[in-house]
Short mmCIF file of N, CA and C in Angstrom, two decimals:
data_model
loop_
_atom_site.label_atom_id
_atom_site.label_comp_id
_atom_site.label_asym_id
_atom_site.label_seq_id
_atom_site.Cartn_x
_atom_site.Cartn_y
_atom_site.Cartn_z
N MET D 708 -16.52 7.19 -40.98
CA MET D 708 -16.46 5.95 -40.23
C MET D 708 -17.41 6.06 -39.03
N LYS D 709 -18.14 4.99 -38.80
CA LYS D 709 -19.08 4.95 -37.69
C LYS D 709 -18.70 3.81 -36.76
N ILE D 710 -19.18 3.88 -35.53
CA ILE D 710 -18.80 2.90 -34.51
C ILE D 710 -19.16 1.48 -34.92
N HIS D 711 -20.26 1.30 -35.64
CA HIS D 711 -20.65 -0.05 -36.03
C HIS D 711 -19.84 -0.57 -37.22
N GLU D 712 -19.05 0.28 -37.85
CA GLU D 712 -18.22 -0.15 -38.98
C GLU D 712 -16.81 -0.56 -38.55
N ILE D 713 -16.46 -0.31 -37.30
CA ILE D 713 -15.11 -0.63 -36.81
C ILE D 713 -14.99 -2.13 -36.60
N THR D 714 -13.93 -2.72 -37.14
CA THR D 714 -13.68 -4.15 -36.98
C THR D 714 -12.22 -4.34 -36.59
N PRO D 715 -11.89 -5.47 -35.94
CA PRO D 715 -10.49 -5.71 -35.59
C PRO D 715 -9.65 -5.96 -36.84
N ALA D 716 -8.33 -5.77 -36.70
CA ALA D 716 -7.42 -5.99 -37.82
C ALA D 716 -7.51 -7.45 -38.28
N PRO D 717 -7.26 -7.71 -39.54
CA PRO D 717 -7.33 -9.10 -40.04
C PRO D 717 -6.39 -10.02 -39.27
N ASN D 718 -6.84 -11.21 -38.95
CA ASN D 718 -6.08 -12.24 -38.23
C ASN D 718 -5.69 -11.85 -36.80
N SER D 719 -6.28 -10.79 -36.24
CA SER D 719 -5.93 -10.39 -34.88
C SER D 719 -6.78 -11.11 -33.84
N LYS D 720 -7.89 -11.68 -34.26
CA LYS D 720 -8.74 -12.40 -33.32
C LYS D 720 -8.76 -13.88 -33.68
N LYS D 721 -8.51 -14.72 -32.66
CA LYS D 721 -8.47 -16.16 -32.88
C LYS D 721 -9.77 -16.76 -32.36
N ALA D 722 -10.33 -17.69 -33.10
CA ALA D 722 -11.59 -18.32 -32.70
C ALA D 722 -11.37 -19.15 -31.44
N VAL D 723 -12.38 -19.21 -30.58
CA VAL D 723 -12.32 -19.99 -29.35
C VAL D 723 -12.39 -21.47 -29.72
N LYS D 724 -11.59 -22.30 -29.02
CA LYS D 724 -11.61 -23.74 -29.26
C LYS D 724 -12.91 -24.29 -28.67
N ARG D 725 -13.83 -24.74 -29.52
CA ARG D 725 -15.13 -25.23 -29.06
C ARG D 725 -15.02 -26.73 -28.82
N LEU D 726 -14.96 -27.09 -27.54
CA LEU D 726 -14.75 -28.48 -27.15
C LEU D 726 -16.06 -29.26 -27.11
N GLY D 727 -15.95 -30.54 -27.40
CA GLY D 727 -17.10 -31.44 -27.26
C GLY D 727 -18.22 -31.16 -28.23
N ARG D 728 -17.91 -30.79 -29.48
CA ARG D 728 -18.96 -30.49 -30.45
C ARG D 728 -18.94 -31.48 -31.62
N GLY D 729 -18.68 -32.76 -31.29
CA GLY D 729 -18.75 -33.81 -32.30
C GLY D 729 -17.39 -34.14 -32.90
N ILE D 730 -17.33 -35.33 -33.52
CA ILE D 730 -16.09 -35.84 -34.10
C ILE D 730 -15.58 -34.92 -35.20
N GLY D 731 -16.47 -34.37 -35.99
CA GLY D 731 -16.07 -33.53 -37.11
C GLY D 731 -15.31 -32.28 -36.70
N SER D 732 -15.50 -31.80 -35.48
CA SER D 732 -14.82 -30.58 -35.04
C SER D 732 -13.36 -30.84 -34.72
N GLY D 733 -13.03 -32.13 -34.49
CA GLY D 733 -11.65 -32.45 -34.10
C GLY D 733 -11.46 -32.33 -32.59
N HIS D 734 -12.48 -31.81 -31.91
CA HIS D 734 -12.38 -31.66 -30.45
C HIS D 734 -13.57 -32.32 -29.77
N GLY D 735 -14.09 -33.37 -30.36
CA GLY D 735 -15.25 -34.04 -29.80
C GLY D 735 -14.84 -35.13 -28.83
N LYS D 736 -15.78 -35.91 -28.40
CA LYS D 736 -15.63 -37.05 -27.49
C LYS D 736 -14.84 -36.70 -26.24
N THR D 737 -13.53 -36.81 -26.22
CA THR D 737 -12.76 -36.58 -24.98
C THR D 737 -12.28 -35.14 -24.84
N CYS D 738 -12.61 -34.28 -25.79
CA CYS D 738 -12.27 -32.85 -25.72
C CYS D 738 -10.78 -32.59 -25.58
N CYS D 739 -9.95 -33.34 -26.31
CA CYS D 739 -8.49 -33.15 -26.32
C CYS D 739 -7.83 -33.51 -25.00
N LYS D 740 -8.52 -34.27 -24.13
CA LYS D 740 -7.94 -34.59 -22.82
C LYS D 740 -7.51 -36.06 -22.73
N GLY D 741 -7.61 -36.82 -23.79
CA GLY D 741 -7.22 -38.22 -23.75
C GLY D 741 -8.26 -39.06 -23.00
N HIS D 742 -7.86 -40.29 -22.62
CA HIS D 742 -8.79 -41.19 -21.94
C HIS D 742 -8.50 -41.27 -20.46
N LYS D 743 -9.52 -41.12 -19.65
CA LYS D 743 -9.46 -41.27 -18.19
C LYS D 743 -8.28 -40.51 -17.57
N GLY D 744 -7.94 -40.87 -16.36
CA GLY D 744 -6.79 -40.27 -15.69
C GLY D 744 -7.12 -38.93 -15.02
N GLN D 745 -6.20 -38.51 -14.17
CA GLN D 745 -6.40 -37.31 -13.37
C GLN D 745 -6.61 -36.07 -14.24
N TRP D 746 -5.85 -35.94 -15.30
CA TRP D 746 -5.88 -34.71 -16.09
C TRP D 746 -7.08 -34.65 -17.03
N ALA D 747 -7.84 -35.74 -17.13
CA ALA D 747 -9.06 -35.73 -17.91
C ALA D 747 -10.25 -35.32 -17.04
N ARG D 748 -10.04 -35.26 -15.74
CA ARG D 748 -11.12 -34.92 -14.81
C ARG D 748 -11.43 -33.42 -14.86
N SER D 749 -12.51 -33.05 -14.18
CA SER D 749 -12.98 -31.67 -14.28
C SER D 749 -12.05 -30.67 -13.59
N SER D 750 -11.41 -31.06 -12.48
CA SER D 750 -10.54 -30.09 -11.83
C SER D 750 -9.43 -30.77 -11.04
N VAL D 751 -8.30 -30.07 -10.95
CA VAL D 751 -7.15 -30.48 -10.15
C VAL D 751 -6.76 -29.23 -9.36
N PRO D 752 -6.54 -29.32 -8.04
CA PRO D 752 -6.18 -28.14 -7.27
C PRO D 752 -4.96 -27.41 -7.85
N ILE D 753 -4.96 -26.10 -7.75
CA ILE D 753 -3.90 -25.28 -8.35
C ILE D 753 -2.52 -25.66 -7.84
N ALA D 754 -2.38 -25.84 -6.52
CA ALA D 754 -1.07 -26.12 -5.94
C ALA D 754 -0.78 -27.62 -5.84
N PHE D 755 -1.54 -28.46 -6.55
CA PHE D 755 -1.36 -29.91 -6.44
C PHE D 755 -0.04 -30.33 -7.06
N GLU D 756 0.74 -31.12 -6.29
CA GLU D 756 2.05 -31.56 -6.77
C GLU D 756 2.16 -33.08 -6.74
N GLY D 757 1.11 -33.75 -7.16
CA GLY D 757 1.16 -35.20 -7.26
C GLY D 757 1.14 -35.93 -5.93
N GLY D 758 0.57 -35.36 -4.91
CA GLY D 758 0.52 -36.01 -3.61
C GLY D 758 1.61 -35.53 -2.67
N GLN D 759 2.66 -34.94 -3.23
CA GLN D 759 3.71 -34.35 -2.39
C GLN D 759 3.13 -33.13 -1.68
N LYS D 760 3.63 -32.85 -0.48
CA LYS D 760 3.12 -31.68 0.25
C LYS D 760 3.44 -30.43 -0.57
N SER D 761 2.45 -29.57 -0.76
CA SER D 761 2.63 -28.42 -1.65
C SER D 761 3.61 -27.41 -1.08
N LEU D 762 4.19 -26.64 -1.97
CA LEU D 762 5.18 -25.63 -1.60
C LEU D 762 4.62 -24.65 -0.58
N LEU D 763 3.36 -24.29 -0.73
CA LEU D 763 2.73 -23.36 0.20
C LEU D 763 2.74 -23.88 1.63
N ARG D 764 2.63 -25.19 1.77
CA ARG D 764 2.60 -25.78 3.11
C ARG D 764 3.97 -26.16 3.62
N ARG D 765 4.98 -26.25 2.72
CA ARG D 765 6.33 -26.61 3.13
C ARG D 765 7.11 -25.42 3.68
N ILE D 766 6.80 -24.22 3.17
CA ILE D 766 7.54 -23.03 3.57
C ILE D 766 7.00 -22.51 4.90
N PRO D 767 7.88 -22.24 5.88
CA PRO D 767 7.39 -21.77 7.17
C PRO D 767 6.84 -20.36 7.11
N LYS D 768 5.91 -20.07 8.01
CA LYS D 768 5.34 -18.73 8.10
C LYS D 768 6.17 -17.92 9.08
N ARG D 769 6.36 -16.64 8.80
CA ARG D 769 7.16 -15.78 9.67
C ARG D 769 6.41 -14.49 9.97
N GLY D 770 6.39 -14.08 11.22
CA GLY D 770 5.86 -12.78 11.61
C GLY D 770 4.35 -12.67 11.47
N PHE D 771 3.88 -11.45 11.70
CA PHE D 771 2.45 -11.18 11.58
C PHE D 771 2.27 -9.68 11.38
N ASP D 772 1.08 -9.28 10.95
CA ASP D 772 0.74 -7.87 10.82
C ASP D 772 -0.13 -7.48 12.00
N ASN D 773 0.34 -6.52 12.77
CA ASN D 773 -0.40 -6.06 13.94
C ASN D 773 -1.56 -5.18 13.49
N ALA D 774 -2.77 -5.63 13.72
CA ALA D 774 -3.96 -4.88 13.30
C ALA D 774 -4.17 -3.62 14.13
N PHE D 775 -3.53 -3.55 15.31
CA PHE D 775 -3.74 -2.43 16.22
C PHE D 775 -2.59 -1.42 16.19
N LYS D 776 -1.66 -1.58 15.27
CA LYS D 776 -0.50 -0.69 15.17
C LYS D 776 -0.95 0.71 14.77
N LYS D 777 -0.39 1.71 15.44
CA LYS D 777 -0.69 3.10 15.10
C LYS D 777 0.42 3.62 14.20
N VAL D 778 0.07 3.98 12.99
CA VAL D 778 1.06 4.44 12.01
C VAL D 778 1.00 5.95 11.89
N TYR D 779 2.14 6.60 12.13
CA TYR D 779 2.25 8.06 12.04
C TYR D 779 3.16 8.45 10.89
N SER D 780 2.97 9.66 10.36
CA SER D 780 3.91 10.24 9.42
C SER D 780 5.01 10.87 10.27
N ILE D 781 6.25 10.45 10.07
CA ILE D 781 7.37 10.88 10.91
C ILE D 781 8.05 12.10 10.32
N VAL D 782 8.30 13.11 11.18
CA VAL D 782 9.01 14.32 10.77
C VAL D 782 10.05 14.64 11.84
N ASN D 783 11.29 14.94 11.43
CA ASN D 783 12.33 15.34 12.36
C ASN D 783 12.34 16.85 12.51
N LEU D 784 12.84 17.33 13.65
CA LEU D 784 12.89 18.77 13.92
C LEU D 784 13.68 19.51 12.85
N SER D 785 14.76 18.90 12.36
CA SER D 785 15.60 19.57 11.35
C SER D 785 14.81 19.87 10.07
N SER D 786 13.76 19.11 9.80
CA SER D 786 12.94 19.34 8.60
C SER D 786 12.07 20.59 8.73
N LEU D 787 11.84 21.05 9.97
CA LEU D 787 10.98 22.22 10.20
C LEU D 787 11.71 23.54 9.96
N GLU D 788 12.98 23.46 9.58
CA GLU D 788 13.80 24.65 9.34
C GLU D 788 13.27 25.49 8.17
N VAL D 789 12.50 24.88 7.27
CA VAL D 789 12.00 25.59 6.09
C VAL D 789 10.88 26.57 6.41
N PHE D 790 10.28 26.46 7.60
CA PHE D 790 9.17 27.35 7.97
C PHE D 790 9.70 28.67 8.52
N GLU D 791 8.95 29.76 8.25
CA GLU D 791 9.32 31.08 8.77
C GLU D 791 8.92 31.18 10.24
N ASP D 792 9.45 32.19 10.91
CA ASP D 792 9.15 32.44 12.31
C ASP D 792 7.66 32.76 12.48
N GLY D 793 6.99 32.09 13.42
CA GLY D 793 5.58 32.32 13.69
C GLY D 793 4.63 31.51 12.82
N ALA D 794 5.15 30.66 11.95
CA ALA D 794 4.31 29.86 11.05
C ALA D 794 3.63 28.72 11.81
N THR D 795 2.48 28.31 11.31
CA THR D 795 1.76 27.17 11.88
C THR D 795 2.19 25.90 11.13
N VAL D 796 2.67 24.93 11.89
CA VAL D 796 3.13 23.67 11.30
C VAL D 796 2.10 22.59 11.60
N ASP D 797 1.37 22.17 10.56
CA ASP D 797 0.43 21.06 10.70
C ASP D 797 0.63 20.11 9.52
N ALA D 798 -0.18 19.06 9.45
CA ALA D 798 -0.01 18.04 8.42
C ALA D 798 -0.12 18.63 7.02
N ASN D 799 -1.08 19.52 6.79
CA ASN D 799 -1.27 20.11 5.46
C ASN D 799 -0.11 21.01 5.07
N ALA D 800 0.43 21.77 6.03
CA ALA D 800 1.57 22.63 5.75
C ALA D 800 2.79 21.80 5.40
N LEU D 801 2.97 20.66 6.07
CA LEU D 801 4.10 19.76 5.77
C LEU D 801 3.95 19.14 4.38
N LEU D 802 2.72 18.85 3.98
CA LEU D 802 2.47 18.33 2.63
C LEU D 802 2.80 19.37 1.57
N GLU D 803 2.38 20.62 1.81
CA GLU D 803 2.62 21.70 0.84
C GLU D 803 4.11 21.97 0.65
N LYS D 804 4.88 21.88 1.73
CA LYS D 804 6.33 22.14 1.66
C LYS D 804 7.09 20.94 1.08
N GLY D 805 6.42 19.80 0.92
CA GLY D 805 7.07 18.62 0.35
C GLY D 805 7.84 17.81 1.37
N ILE D 806 7.64 18.07 2.65
CA ILE D 806 8.33 17.31 3.70
C ILE D 806 7.68 15.94 3.85
N LEU D 807 6.36 15.89 3.73
CA LEU D 807 5.63 14.62 3.76
C LEU D 807 5.10 14.31 2.36
N SER D 808 5.05 13.02 2.03
CA SER D 808 4.45 12.63 0.75
C SER D 808 2.99 12.25 0.94
N LYS D 809 2.64 11.77 2.17
CA LYS D 809 1.24 11.47 2.48
C LYS D 809 1.06 11.52 3.99
N ILE D 810 -0.18 11.71 4.41
CA ILE D 810 -0.51 11.75 5.83
C ILE D 810 -1.03 10.38 6.23
N GLU D 811 -0.35 9.75 7.17
CA GLU D 811 -0.75 8.43 7.65
C GLU D 811 -2.02 8.53 8.50
N PRO D 812 -2.70 7.40 8.75
CA PRO D 812 -4.00 7.43 9.45
C PRO D 812 -4.00 8.12 10.82
N TYR D 813 -2.92 8.00 11.59
CA TYR D 813 -2.90 8.58 12.93
C TYR D 813 -2.27 9.97 12.96
N GLY D 814 -1.97 10.52 11.80
CA GLY D 814 -1.46 11.90 11.73
C GLY D 814 0.05 11.99 11.74
N VAL D 815 0.56 13.08 12.35
CA VAL D 815 1.99 13.42 12.29
C VAL D 815 2.63 13.23 13.66
N LYS D 816 3.83 12.66 13.67
CA LYS D 816 4.63 12.56 14.88
C LYS D 816 5.94 13.29 14.62
N ILE D 817 6.30 14.17 15.54
CA ILE D 817 7.55 14.93 15.39
C ILE D 817 8.59 14.36 16.34
N LEU D 818 9.76 14.03 15.78
CA LEU D 818 10.88 13.49 16.54
C LEU D 818 11.91 14.58 16.77
N GLY D 819 12.72 14.42 17.79
CA GLY D 819 13.67 15.47 18.18
C GLY D 819 15.02 15.38 17.50
N ASP D 820 15.13 14.74 16.36
CA ASP D 820 16.42 14.59 15.68
C ASP D 820 16.77 15.88 14.92
N GLY D 821 17.99 16.35 15.07
CA GLY D 821 18.45 17.54 14.36
C GLY D 821 18.28 18.79 15.20
N LYS D 822 18.71 19.91 14.62
CA LYS D 822 18.64 21.20 15.32
C LYS D 822 17.68 22.13 14.61
N LEU D 823 17.11 23.03 15.38
CA LEU D 823 16.18 24.02 14.85
C LEU D 823 16.63 25.37 15.38
N THR D 824 16.82 26.34 14.49
CA THR D 824 17.25 27.67 14.92
C THR D 824 16.12 28.39 15.64
N ARG D 825 16.40 29.51 16.21
CA ARG D 825 15.43 30.28 17.02
C ARG D 825 14.20 30.66 16.20
N LYS D 826 13.23 29.78 16.21
CA LYS D 826 11.96 30.05 15.51
C LYS D 826 10.83 29.72 16.46
N LYS D 827 9.91 30.64 16.62
CA LYS D 827 8.75 30.40 17.47
C LYS D 827 7.60 29.92 16.59
N LEU D 828 7.58 28.62 16.37
CA LEU D 828 6.57 28.01 15.52
C LEU D 828 5.35 27.60 16.34
N ILE D 829 4.22 27.46 15.67
CA ILE D 829 3.02 26.90 16.29
C ILE D 829 2.89 25.47 15.74
N ILE D 830 3.12 24.49 16.60
CA ILE D 830 3.16 23.09 16.18
C ILE D 830 1.82 22.43 16.45
N LYS D 831 1.22 21.86 15.42
CA LYS D 831 -0.02 21.07 15.56
C LYS D 831 0.29 19.65 15.10
N ALA D 832 0.72 18.81 16.03
CA ALA D 832 1.07 17.42 15.71
C ALA D 832 0.30 16.49 16.63
N ASN D 833 -0.01 15.30 16.15
CA ASN D 833 -0.77 14.34 16.93
C ASN D 833 0.09 13.74 18.04
N LYS D 834 1.40 13.68 17.81
CA LYS D 834 2.28 13.08 18.80
C LYS D 834 3.66 13.71 18.66
N LEU D 835 4.36 13.88 19.79
CA LEU D 835 5.73 14.41 19.79
C LEU D 835 6.57 13.56 20.72
N SER D 836 7.85 13.40 20.37
CA SER D 836 8.75 12.68 21.26
C SER D 836 9.16 13.61 22.40
N LYS D 837 9.67 13.03 23.51
CA LYS D 837 10.07 13.84 24.67
C LYS D 837 11.16 14.83 24.29
N SER D 838 12.14 14.37 23.51
CA SER D 838 13.24 15.26 23.12
C SER D 838 12.75 16.39 22.23
N ALA D 839 11.76 16.13 21.38
CA ALA D 839 11.20 17.17 20.52
C ALA D 839 10.48 18.22 21.36
N VAL D 840 9.72 17.77 22.36
CA VAL D 840 9.01 18.70 23.24
C VAL D 840 10.00 19.59 23.99
N GLU D 841 11.07 18.98 24.52
CA GLU D 841 12.10 19.75 25.25
C GLU D 841 12.73 20.82 24.37
N LYS D 842 13.13 20.43 23.17
CA LYS D 842 13.79 21.37 22.25
C LYS D 842 12.84 22.49 21.82
N LEU D 843 11.58 22.14 21.54
CA LEU D 843 10.61 23.15 21.11
C LEU D 843 10.27 24.12 22.24
N GLU D 844 10.18 23.62 23.47
CA GLU D 844 9.90 24.50 24.61
C GLU D 844 11.05 25.45 24.87
N LYS D 845 12.29 24.99 24.68
CA LYS D 845 13.46 25.86 24.82
C LYS D 845 13.42 27.01 23.82
N LEU D 846 12.96 26.71 22.60
CA LEU D 846 12.88 27.71 21.55
C LEU D 846 11.66 28.63 21.72
N GLY D 847 10.72 28.24 22.57
CA GLY D 847 9.53 29.05 22.79
C GLY D 847 8.42 28.77 21.80
N ALA D 848 8.42 27.60 21.21
CA ALA D 848 7.37 27.23 20.26
C ALA D 848 6.10 26.85 21.02
N LYS D 849 4.97 27.05 20.39
CA LYS D 849 3.68 26.72 20.98
C LYS D 849 3.23 25.37 20.43
N ILE D 850 2.89 24.44 21.33
CA ILE D 850 2.49 23.08 20.92
C ILE D 850 0.99 22.92 21.17
N GLU D 851 0.27 22.54 20.11
CA GLU D 851 -1.18 22.34 20.19
C GLU D 851 -1.54 20.98 19.64
N LYS D 852 -2.63 20.42 20.15
CA LYS D 852 -3.18 19.21 19.55
C LYS D 852 -4.09 19.63 18.41
N PRO D 853 -4.01 18.96 17.25
CA PRO D 853 -4.89 19.35 16.14
C PRO D 853 -6.35 19.01 16.45
N THR D 854 -7.25 19.80 15.90
CA THR D 854 -8.68 19.54 16.09
C THR D 854 -9.11 18.37 15.23
N ALA D 855 -10.27 17.81 15.53
CA ALA D 855 -10.76 16.61 14.82
C ALA D 855 -11.01 16.88 13.34
N ASP D 856 -11.46 18.10 12.97
CA ASP D 856 -11.79 18.39 11.58
C ASP D 856 -10.55 18.71 10.75
N ALA D 857 -9.42 19.02 11.37
CA ALA D 857 -8.21 19.38 10.59
C ALA D 857 -7.41 18.17 10.24
#
């Protein structure tokens, strides 16, 4: 079998309705659209409802999307329990451990929810909450800002 010998299964392809090709075709003259009237014209707007205000314009708009919103990947302190003492915690390490599913555009933010046992971790997060900073400093963890290339 060769590529040029392949054909579709019998009756699987339907011929295109060829409009306006004479009376003998059965689709000549008015092209199956009848005589005159709105629906015989070339186009009718998609949301047209016969002059009634369209549904799109009747339903009220709510809220907006803030173009300047900073989106962070959120991690709680209790999630950092899986790391060993002295480990470096950054976005890639959190991805490898399965704590994050993806890294958001502005990086990682660590929140102070939960407890963390005595572990001196090296934290590289773009943002930390006040409570997270307090708890990490009590434990003796080192907090660093990640570099631009990481």
